[in-house]
Amino acid sequence: MSATLDYLIDRRGHPARFDAPAVAACFDRAGQTAAFALGDGTLRLFDLGDGGWSSHALHAGAVLALAPDGAPGGFITGGDDGAFRRLAADGTISDIARFARRWVEHVASTESGTLACAVAKTAHLFDGAGTTLKSLDHPSSIGGICFDARGKRIVASHYNGCTLWFVAARTDSPRKLEWKGSHLAVAFHPEGDAVVSAMQENALHGWRLADGQDMRMSGYPSKIRSLSFTRNGKWLATSGADAVVLWPFFGGGPMGKAPMEIAGGAGVLVSAVACHPKQDVVAAGFADGLVILADIATQRVLPVCPSGGAAISALAWHPTGAFLATADESGGVAVIDLTSKG
Amino acid sequence: MSDTTMTAPEAGPAADATVPVTVLTGFLGAGKTTLLNRILTENHGRRYAVIINEFGELGVDNDLVVDSDEEIFEMNNGCICCTVRGDLIRILGGLFKRAGRFDGIIVETTGLANPAPVAQTFFVDEGVRARARLDAIVTMVDARNLPARLEDSPEASAQIAFADIVIINKTDLVTAAELAEVEARVRAINPLATLHHATRADVPVATLLDRDAFALDRILAMDPNFLTEDTHSHAQGIYSVSFAVDRPIDPEKFQSWIGGLLAEKGADLLRTKGVIAHPGEDRRFAFQAVHMIADGDYIGPWKPGEPRRSKIVFIGRDLNRPQLRRGFEACQVPA
């Protein structure tokens, strides 16, 4: 893309640059604050109300995982110091749990306040007050965790498949979704119809939950680190190719079909994707720092951030879709204001 | 990697942008922990992260020490011996999220570990390859116990076979004659590794780290006399065979032969290294493989007046010497 393009970040961006890799980004559930997790153990918050930045030291090493807290204004984080922590809306930092000599590699939460973290082979569940609900063991280290949209089930990926648990079940008899190989990032279909994992072998594997049908989606030139369903689950957007790859989850599913590809042609890999919460629009970040928005129906592309920077490590949408957060591997972050204004 | 591949180096981060990773293998009691404690506490002014296995007990409390369970994953890529260390992929990914750079990373394996999955991780996983490079495999052996270990566990031979550097530790506990025998046993398995003697793992850190032993141009460091050594016949176990030929090697014939050989025998070929003369080419072609995963490229020119002999070394088990010799000789251009 040429330098004469009009990038949204120039007119609508709130950029900042920090001295450590930006690892993850998200908005709180009330949509008041954008949070960026950094490799120096801090969370950097951007207040959407007053436009101010603040820094909060959460971990001794790197922040490895970030999610909104169940409560408005708060965030939960996992670190390589073995801590699972909470930053409340008033700035208070507290431990939810600590794990000696281990890393807290994945965290997740539900709207109703259930919290989860993954430490080695175990997923730990907590209620909103931080009381342990249960610990779910897996045959090997967990590659990713994800709640379903209602917060009733949680899926964990690992070697040779994924395991699906009911959060509130009294007796734990999980459903095992098996497929040979190492499964990493994992996503739940928004209607709860399917689970999809990204594998070590540059491919996705999905399971249709109604009948256990396997869904193989392959052909990627590199590992898929980021996957995101559109709001109603019609499409699954992924990174890992030199275009935004969109698999159709309608009309029988993605099996045996070619995916749609958007915004390709420059030969640069997509490194992060995030689907808009209200519209069939996907945000995609590339390995050269380029960020775009793409309308899936028209395939129209809107440039957000120019190329020439570090790889985009994370993208996150505000709950209403009014703001987009972008983060890159060298510590460059931005909040893009997409609200209509004069 | 669905098949044996021999690729030119890809355009990517320069070697100096990647963090060197040293793999430390050796049996329980060989002295790995003593060495790691020294690396972590000595005042060398460098920052090393150390990934220790679940049985490791380091005396130092250091936030650069990471515990790991060795998790060996098979790759679904049609390559039967292609296994990687899933835990390493995760941990290295996490370490690279930290602020500040490491001068190096040291990965300790359990005593009974096969070094292949850890080595292959650095070639197979693109995310690891982009940020880290395998610097060297260092194997520590106990001078007094090595003969017994070689008899009772196949892993002991494998760890020596894979090594770029072998530290023979606890030399104060053996006689000069016993030490010479231990050295001969190590050399019979691996004629290419650099040997160091130590009493309490007291090897200068600089001789172990930043060796760049997997760089193709280091293949030249192959002992020029290795071919003159008497090659023993080994009824079983792991050993090496090497050949040299005088006529230039036809690149296409060589590619076809070595590709087929690694695909068929890769599971038994632990490490392969070669320096090849191509017809009408003033540069040397260097080649190496870990099991089926191969790498090759041109390195510096032949020295003026230097005989352009092509050499190849196989370290492995069940090596059919006459067949390998005929195969290599048949790659020569016609006389």
GROMACS .gro file of C-alpha atoms in nm, chain A residues 7-342:
model
  336
    7TYR     CA    1  -0.468   0.578   0.753
    8LEU     CA    2  -0.727   0.591   1.028
    9ILE     CA    3  -0.456   0.612   1.292
   10ASP     CA    4  -0.350   0.955   1.164
   11ARG     CA    5  -0.684   1.121   1.236
   12ARG     CA    6  -0.845   0.887   1.486
   13GLY     CA    7  -0.558   0.717   1.664
   14HIS     CA    8  -0.424   0.747   2.018
   15PRO     CA    9  -0.081   0.592   1.977
   16ALA     CA   10   0.182   0.519   2.241
   17ARG     CA   11   0.518   0.347   2.241
   18PHE     CA   12   0.663   0.142   2.529
   19ASP     CA   13   1.000  -0.021   2.588
   20ALA     CA   14   0.885  -0.384   2.595
   21PRO     CA   15   0.700  -0.611   2.354
   22ALA     CA   16   0.323  -0.566   2.365
   23VAL     CA   17   0.185  -0.915   2.423
   24ALA     CA   18  -0.192  -0.876   2.440
   25ALA     CA   19  -0.469  -0.618   2.428
   26CYS     CA   20  -0.832  -0.600   2.539
   27PHE     CA   21  -1.107  -0.366   2.660
   28ASP     CA   22  -1.283  -0.398   2.991
   29ARG     CA   23  -1.641  -0.527   2.988
   30ALA     CA   24  -1.793  -0.182   3.040
   31GLY     CA   25  -1.592  -0.036   2.756
   32GLN     CA   26  -1.428   0.236   2.965
   33THR     CA   27  -1.065   0.133   2.932
   34ALA     CA   28  -0.827  -0.027   2.684
   35ALA     CA   29  -0.550  -0.242   2.832
   36PHE     CA   30  -0.218  -0.350   2.683
   37ALA     CA   31  -0.005  -0.622   2.842
   38LEU     CA   32   0.371  -0.578   2.815
   39GLY     CA   33   0.678  -0.792   2.839
   40ASP     CA   34   0.806  -0.583   3.130
   41GLY     CA   35   0.524  -0.704   3.355
   42THR     CA   36   0.308  -0.392   3.331
   43LEU     CA   37  -0.041  -0.324   3.206
   44ARG     CA   38  -0.075   0.009   3.027
   45LEU     CA   39  -0.428   0.145   3.040
   46PHE     CA   40  -0.585   0.401   2.811
   47ASP     CA   41  -0.889   0.576   2.960
   48LEU     CA   42  -1.141   0.629   2.681
   49GLY     CA   43  -1.306   0.904   2.885
   50ASP     CA   44  -1.017   1.140   2.948
   51GLY     CA   45  -0.766   1.000   2.698
   52GLY     CA   46  -0.501   0.950   2.966
   53TRP     CA   47  -0.248   0.665   2.993
   54SER     CA   48  -0.154   0.491   3.319
   55SER     CA   49   0.095   0.217   3.405
   56HIS     CA   50   0.036  -0.066   3.654
   57ALA     CA   51   0.306  -0.313   3.760
   58LEU     CA   52   0.139  -0.655   3.770
   59HIS     CA   53   0.417  -0.913   3.726
   60ALA     CA   54   0.783  -0.960   3.804
   61GLY     CA   55   0.859  -1.096   3.455
   62ALA     CA   56   0.650  -1.071   3.141
   63VAL     CA   57   0.273  -1.058   3.127
   64LEU     CA   58   0.181  -1.370   2.931
   65ALA     CA   59  -0.198  -1.340   2.918
   66LEU     CA   60  -0.466  -1.075   2.957
   67ALA     CA   61  -0.846  -1.076   2.968
   68PRO     CA   62  -1.117  -0.846   3.097
   69ASP     CA   63  -1.233  -0.919   3.450
   70GLY     CA   64  -1.594  -1.024   3.494
   71ALA     CA   65  -1.652  -0.691   3.670
   72PRO     CA   66  -1.659  -0.364   3.475
   73GLY     CA   67  -1.335  -0.167   3.459
   74GLY     CA   68  -1.113  -0.455   3.569
   75PHE     CA   69  -0.862  -0.688   3.408
   76ILE     CA   70  -0.704  -1.025   3.488
   77THR     CA   71  -0.351  -1.125   3.392
   78GLY     CA   72  -0.116  -1.423   3.400
   79GLY     CA   73   0.261  -1.392   3.423
   80ASP     CA   74   0.582  -1.588   3.404
   81ASP     CA   75   0.624  -1.517   3.776
   82GLY     CA   76   0.350  -1.774   3.845
   83ALA     CA   77   0.093  -1.515   3.946
   84PHE     CA   78  -0.270  -1.491   3.835
   85ARG     CA   79  -0.367  -1.134   3.923
   86ARG     CA   80  -0.645  -0.881   3.903
   87LEU     CA   81  -0.631  -0.509   3.838
   88ALA     CA   82  -0.958  -0.357   3.962
   89ALA     CA   83  -1.123  -0.047   3.818
   90ASP     CA   84  -0.995   0.160   4.112
   91GLY     CA   85  -0.636   0.058   4.040
   92THR     CA   86  -0.609  -0.200   4.319
   93ILE     CA   87  -0.393  -0.501   4.234
   94SER     CA   88  -0.459  -0.835   4.399
   95ASP     CA   89  -0.353  -1.199   4.365
   96ILE     CA   90  -0.618  -1.445   4.256
   97ALA     CA   91  -0.370  -1.733   4.282
   98ARG     CA   92   0.003  -1.804   4.280
   99PHE     CA   93   0.176  -2.109   4.138
  100ALA     CA   94   0.532  -2.171   4.250
  101ARG     CA   95   0.790  -2.204   3.970
  102ARG     CA   96   0.524  -2.218   3.699
  103TRP     CA   97   0.393  -1.986   3.432
  104VAL     CA   98   0.033  -1.868   3.405
  105GLU     CA   99   0.010  -1.884   3.028
  106HIS     CA  100  -0.359  -1.836   2.952
  107VAL     CA  101  -0.643  -1.652   3.124
  108ALA     CA  102  -1.012  -1.612   3.043
  109SER     CA  103  -1.331  -1.483   3.203
  110THR     CA  104  -1.706  -1.486   3.154
  111GLU     CA  105  -1.959  -1.207   3.181
  112SER     CA  106  -2.099  -1.370   3.493
  113GLY     CA  107  -1.759  -1.345   3.659
  114THR     CA  108  -1.612  -1.694   3.633
  115LEU     CA  109  -1.236  -1.671   3.593
  116ALA     CA  110  -0.996  -1.927   3.447
  117CYS     CA  111  -0.622  -1.963   3.417
  118ALA     CA  112  -0.407  -2.235   3.263
  119VAL     CA  113  -0.088  -2.344   3.437
  120ALA     CA  114   0.104  -2.629   3.273
  121LYS     CA  115  -0.149  -2.916   3.239
  122THR     CA  116  -0.419  -2.775   3.466
  123ALA     CA  117  -0.698  -2.523   3.409
  124HIS     CA  118  -0.807  -2.360   3.734
  125LEU     CA  119  -1.155  -2.206   3.768
  126PHE     CA  120  -1.243  -1.933   4.017
  127ASP     CA  121  -1.556  -1.741   4.103
  128GLY     CA  122  -1.564  -1.363   4.084
  129ALA     CA  123  -1.443  -1.333   4.442
  130GLY     CA  124  -1.137  -1.538   4.355
  131THR     CA  125  -1.241  -1.856   4.536
  132THR     CA  126  -1.124  -2.172   4.363
  133LEU     CA  127  -1.412  -2.362   4.204
  134LYS     CA  128  -1.222  -2.652   4.054
  135SER     CA  129  -0.899  -2.759   3.890
  136LEU     CA  130  -0.925  -2.944   3.560
  137ASP     CA  131  -0.637  -3.173   3.465
  138HIS     CA  132  -0.528  -3.253   3.111
  139PRO     CA  133  -0.292  -3.512   2.966
  140SER     CA  134  -0.034  -3.253   2.856
  141SER     CA  135   0.035  -2.880   2.879
  142ILE     CA  136  -0.251  -2.656   2.778
  143GLY     CA  137  -0.210  -2.466   2.451
  144GLY     CA  138  -0.515  -2.241   2.491
  145ILE     CA  139  -0.843  -2.203   2.680
  146CYS     CA  140  -1.176  -2.052   2.579
  147PHE     CA  141  -1.521  -2.019   2.739
  148ASP     CA  142  -1.831  -2.054   2.524
  149ALA     CA  143  -2.036  -1.736   2.472
  150ARG     CA  144  -2.265  -1.814   2.765
  151GLY     CA  145  -1.984  -1.907   3.001
  152LYS     CA  146  -2.130  -2.254   3.060
  153ARG     CA  147  -1.847  -2.455   2.910
  154ILE     CA  148  -1.472  -2.417   2.884
  155VAL     CA  149  -1.248  -2.586   2.630
  156ALA     CA  150  -0.875  -2.646   2.671
  157SER     CA  151  -0.645  -2.749   2.386
  158HIS     CA  152  -0.347  -2.979   2.436
  159TYR     CA  153  -0.151  -3.257   2.267
  160ASN     CA  154  -0.377  -3.493   2.069
  161GLY     CA  155  -0.695  -3.288   2.105
  162CYS     CA  156  -0.910  -3.063   2.317
  163THR     CA  157  -1.113  -3.126   2.631
  164LEU     CA  158  -1.455  -2.973   2.685
  165TRP     CA  159  -1.580  -2.921   3.043
  166PHE     CA  160  -1.906  -2.796   3.189
  167VAL     CA  161  -1.818  -2.519   3.433
  168ALA     CA  162  -2.097  -2.601   3.680
  169ALA     CA  163  -2.098  -2.981   3.655
  170ARG     CA  164  -2.082  -3.156   3.990
  171THR     CA  165  -1.893  -3.452   3.858
  172ASP     CA  166  -1.631  -3.386   3.602
  173SER     CA  167  -1.668  -3.615   3.305
  174PRO     CA  168  -1.534  -3.403   3.024
  175ARG     CA  169  -1.593  -3.457   2.656
  176LYS     CA  170  -1.272  -3.541   2.478
  177LEU     CA  171  -1.227  -3.404   2.128
  178GLU     CA  172  -0.947  -3.610   1.982
  179TRP     CA  173  -0.718  -3.539   1.692
  180LYS     CA  174  -0.354  -3.642   1.667
  181GLY     CA  175  -0.103  -3.362   1.708
  182SER     CA  176  -0.036  -3.054   1.915
  183HIS     CA  177  -0.328  -2.809   1.951
  184LEU     CA  178  -0.258  -2.447   2.044
  185ALA     CA  179  -0.492  -2.147   2.019
  186VAL     CA  180  -0.857  -2.250   2.051
  187ALA     CA  181  -1.188  -2.078   1.973
  188PHE     CA  182  -1.551  -2.152   2.047
  189HIS     CA  183  -1.815  -2.090   1.781
  190PRO     CA  184  -2.039  -1.807   1.915
  191GLU     CA  185  -2.349  -2.027   1.889
  192GLY     CA  186  -2.165  -2.308   2.066
  193ASP     CA  187  -2.181  -2.527   1.754
  194ALA     CA  188  -1.813  -2.601   1.712
  195VAL     CA  189  -1.466  -2.580   1.861
  196VAL     CA  190  -1.168  -2.497   1.642
  197SER     CA  191  -0.802  -2.522   1.734
  198ALA     CA  192  -0.486  -2.405   1.561
  199MET     CA  193  -0.226  -2.679   1.532
  200GLN     CA  194   0.151  -2.701   1.536
  201GLU     CA  195   0.134  -2.814   1.170
  202ASN     CA  196   0.007  -2.496   1.002
  203ALA     CA  197  -0.352  -2.617   1.000
  204LEU     CA  198  -0.677  -2.578   1.190
  205HIS     CA  199  -0.879  -2.860   1.328
  206GLY     CA  200  -1.245  -2.825   1.417
  207TRP     CA  201  -1.506  -3.044   1.580
  208ARG     CA  202  -1.877  -2.995   1.511
  209LEU     CA  203  -2.018  -3.054   1.858
  210ALA     CA  204  -2.361  -3.184   1.751
  211ASP     CA  205  -2.223  -3.497   1.588
  212GLY     CA  206  -1.849  -3.487   1.655
  213GLN     CA  207  -1.776  -3.437   1.284
  214ASP     CA  208  -1.408  -3.349   1.226
  215MET     CA  209  -1.334  -3.037   1.025
  216ARG     CA  210  -0.993  -3.007   0.868
  217MET     CA  211  -0.878  -2.672   0.742
  218SER     CA  212  -0.528  -2.663   0.599
  219GLY     CA  213  -0.311  -2.506   0.332
  220TYR     CA  214  -0.144  -2.241   0.545
  221PRO     CA  215   0.216  -2.138   0.482
  222SER     CA  216   0.282  -2.073   0.851
  223LYS     CA  217   0.153  -2.137   1.200
  224ILE     CA  218  -0.185  -1.988   1.288
  225ARG     CA  219  -0.162  -1.782   1.605
  226SER     CA  220  -0.486  -1.593   1.590
  227LEU     CA  221  -0.841  -1.702   1.511
  228SER     CA  222  -1.169  -1.519   1.555
  229PHE     CA  223  -1.531  -1.597   1.466
  230THR     CA  224  -1.753  -1.325   1.325
  231ARG     CA  225  -2.032  -1.209   1.559
  232ASN     CA  226  -2.285  -1.472   1.451
  233GLY     CA  227  -2.034  -1.742   1.369
  234LYS     CA  228  -2.084  -1.729   0.994
  235TRP     CA  229  -1.712  -1.696   0.927
  236LEU     CA  230  -1.393  -1.791   1.106
  237ALA     CA  231  -1.111  -1.545   1.039
  238THR     CA  232  -0.749  -1.652   1.091
  239SER     CA  233  -0.391  -1.534   1.065
  240GLY     CA  234  -0.115  -1.750   0.919
  241ALA     CA  235  -0.139  -1.668   0.547
  242ASP     CA  236  -0.053  -1.365   0.333
  243ALA     CA  237  -0.422  -1.275   0.326
  244VAL     CA  238  -0.700  -1.276   0.584
  245VAL     CA  239  -0.836  -1.630   0.559
  246LEU     CA  240  -1.211  -1.670   0.622
  247TRP     CA  241  -1.364  -2.017   0.651
  248PRO     CA  242  -1.740  -2.048   0.591
  249PHE     CA  243  -1.928  -2.195   0.888
  250PHE     CA  244  -2.263  -2.194   0.707
  251GLY     CA  245  -2.417  -2.416   0.441
  252GLY     CA  246  -2.270  -2.736   0.584
  253GLY     CA  247  -1.947  -2.595   0.723
  254PRO     CA  248  -1.594  -2.549   0.595
  255MET     CA  249  -1.521  -2.912   0.504
  256GLY     CA  250  -1.398  -2.952   0.150
  257LYS     CA  251  -1.441  -2.584   0.070
  258ALA     CA  252  -1.185  -2.323  -0.017
  259PRO     CA  253  -1.175  -2.031   0.226
  260MET     CA  254  -1.232  -1.673   0.120
  261GLU     CA  255  -0.919  -1.459   0.119
  262ILE     CA  256  -0.919  -1.083   0.170
  263ALA     CA  257  -0.646  -0.821   0.157
  264GLY     CA  258  -0.379  -1.047   0.012
  265GLY     CA  259  -0.125  -0.983  -0.256
  266ALA     CA  260   0.156  -0.810  -0.071
  267GLY     CA  261   0.322  -1.136   0.033
  268VAL     CA  262   0.324  -1.039   0.401
  269LEU     CA  263   0.180  -1.275   0.659
  270VAL     CA  264  -0.123  -1.185   0.866
  271SER     CA  265  -0.020  -1.209   1.233
  272ALA     CA  266  -0.340  -1.116   1.418
  273VAL     CA  267  -0.714  -1.100   1.346
  274ALA     CA  268  -1.018  -0.985   1.542
  275CYS     CA  269  -1.379  -0.982   1.426
  276HIS     CA  270  -1.603  -0.684   1.497
  277PRO     CA  271  -1.858  -0.758   1.773
  278LYS     CA  272  -2.158  -0.614   1.585
  279GLN     CA  273  -2.087  -0.629   1.211
  280ASP     CA  274  -1.932  -0.867   0.960
  281VAL     CA  275  -1.608  -0.674   0.964
  282VAL     CA  276  -1.265  -0.813   1.047
  283ALA     CA  277  -0.956  -0.628   1.166
  284ALA     CA  278  -0.628  -0.780   1.055
  285GLY     CA  279  -0.269  -0.702   1.147
  286PHE     CA  280   0.030  -0.804   0.937
  287ALA     CA  281   0.389  -0.901   1.011
  288ASP     CA  282   0.507  -0.562   0.878
  289GLY     CA  283   0.287  -0.357   1.110
  290LEU     CA  284   0.006  -0.290   0.862
  291VAL     CA  285  -0.344  -0.297   1.012
  292ILE     CA  286  -0.658  -0.298   0.800
  293LEU     CA  287  -1.033  -0.328   0.843
  294ALA     CA  288  -1.214  -0.544   0.590
  295ASP     CA  289  -1.585  -0.561   0.523
  296ILE     CA  290  -1.649  -0.929   0.458
  297ALA     CA  291  -1.953  -0.889   0.230
  298THR     CA  292  -1.800  -0.631  -0.004
  299GLN     CA  293  -1.435  -0.722   0.062
  300ARG     CA  294  -1.370  -0.349   0.085
  301VAL     CA  295  -1.053  -0.271   0.279
  302LEU     CA  296  -0.987   0.034   0.495
  303PRO     CA  297  -0.627   0.105   0.601
  304VAL     CA  298  -0.580   0.163   0.975
  305CYS     CA  299  -0.204   0.161   1.047
  306PRO     CA  300   0.075   0.180   0.788
  307SER     CA  301   0.332  -0.093   0.727
  308GLY     CA  302   0.695  -0.042   0.818
  309GLY     CA  303   0.669  -0.137   1.184
  310ALA     CA  304   0.698  -0.450   1.393
  311ALA     CA  305   0.461  -0.744   1.355
  312ILE     CA  306   0.116  -0.688   1.500
  313SER     CA  307   0.088  -0.907   1.809
  314ALA     CA  308  -0.269  -0.835   1.915
  315LEU     CA  309  -0.592  -0.668   1.805
  316ALA     CA  310  -0.899  -0.617   2.021
  317TRP     CA  311  -1.241  -0.462   1.977
  318HIS     CA  312  -1.435  -0.245   2.220
  319PRO     CA  313  -1.758  -0.426   2.326
  320THR     CA  314  -1.964  -0.199   2.098
  321GLY     CA  315  -1.713  -0.198   1.814
  322ALA     CA  316  -1.655   0.176   1.855
  323PHE     CA  317  -1.281   0.141   1.924
  324LEU     CA  318  -1.005  -0.089   1.802
  325ALA     CA  319  -0.688  -0.158   2.001
  326THR     CA  320  -0.368  -0.254   1.818
  327ALA     CA  321  -0.039  -0.377   1.963
  328ASP     CA  322   0.292  -0.473   1.806
  329GLU     CA  323   0.592  -0.682   1.903
  330SER     CA  324   0.819  -0.382   1.959
  331GLY     CA  325   0.587  -0.209   2.206
  332GLY     CA  326   0.392   0.017   1.971
  333VAL     CA  327   0.024   0.033   2.064
  334ALA     CA  328  -0.276   0.244   1.963
  335VAL     CA  329  -0.644   0.290   2.030
  336ILE     CA  330  -0.836   0.382   1.714
  337ASP     CA  331  -1.157   0.581   1.761
  338LEU     CA  332  -1.418   0.464   1.509
  339THR     CA  333  -1.712   0.657   1.651
  340SER     CA  334  -1.884   0.884   1.401
  341LYS     CA  335  -1.783   1.240   1.455
  342GLY     CA  336  -1.753   1.552   1.254
   0.00000   0.00000   0.00000
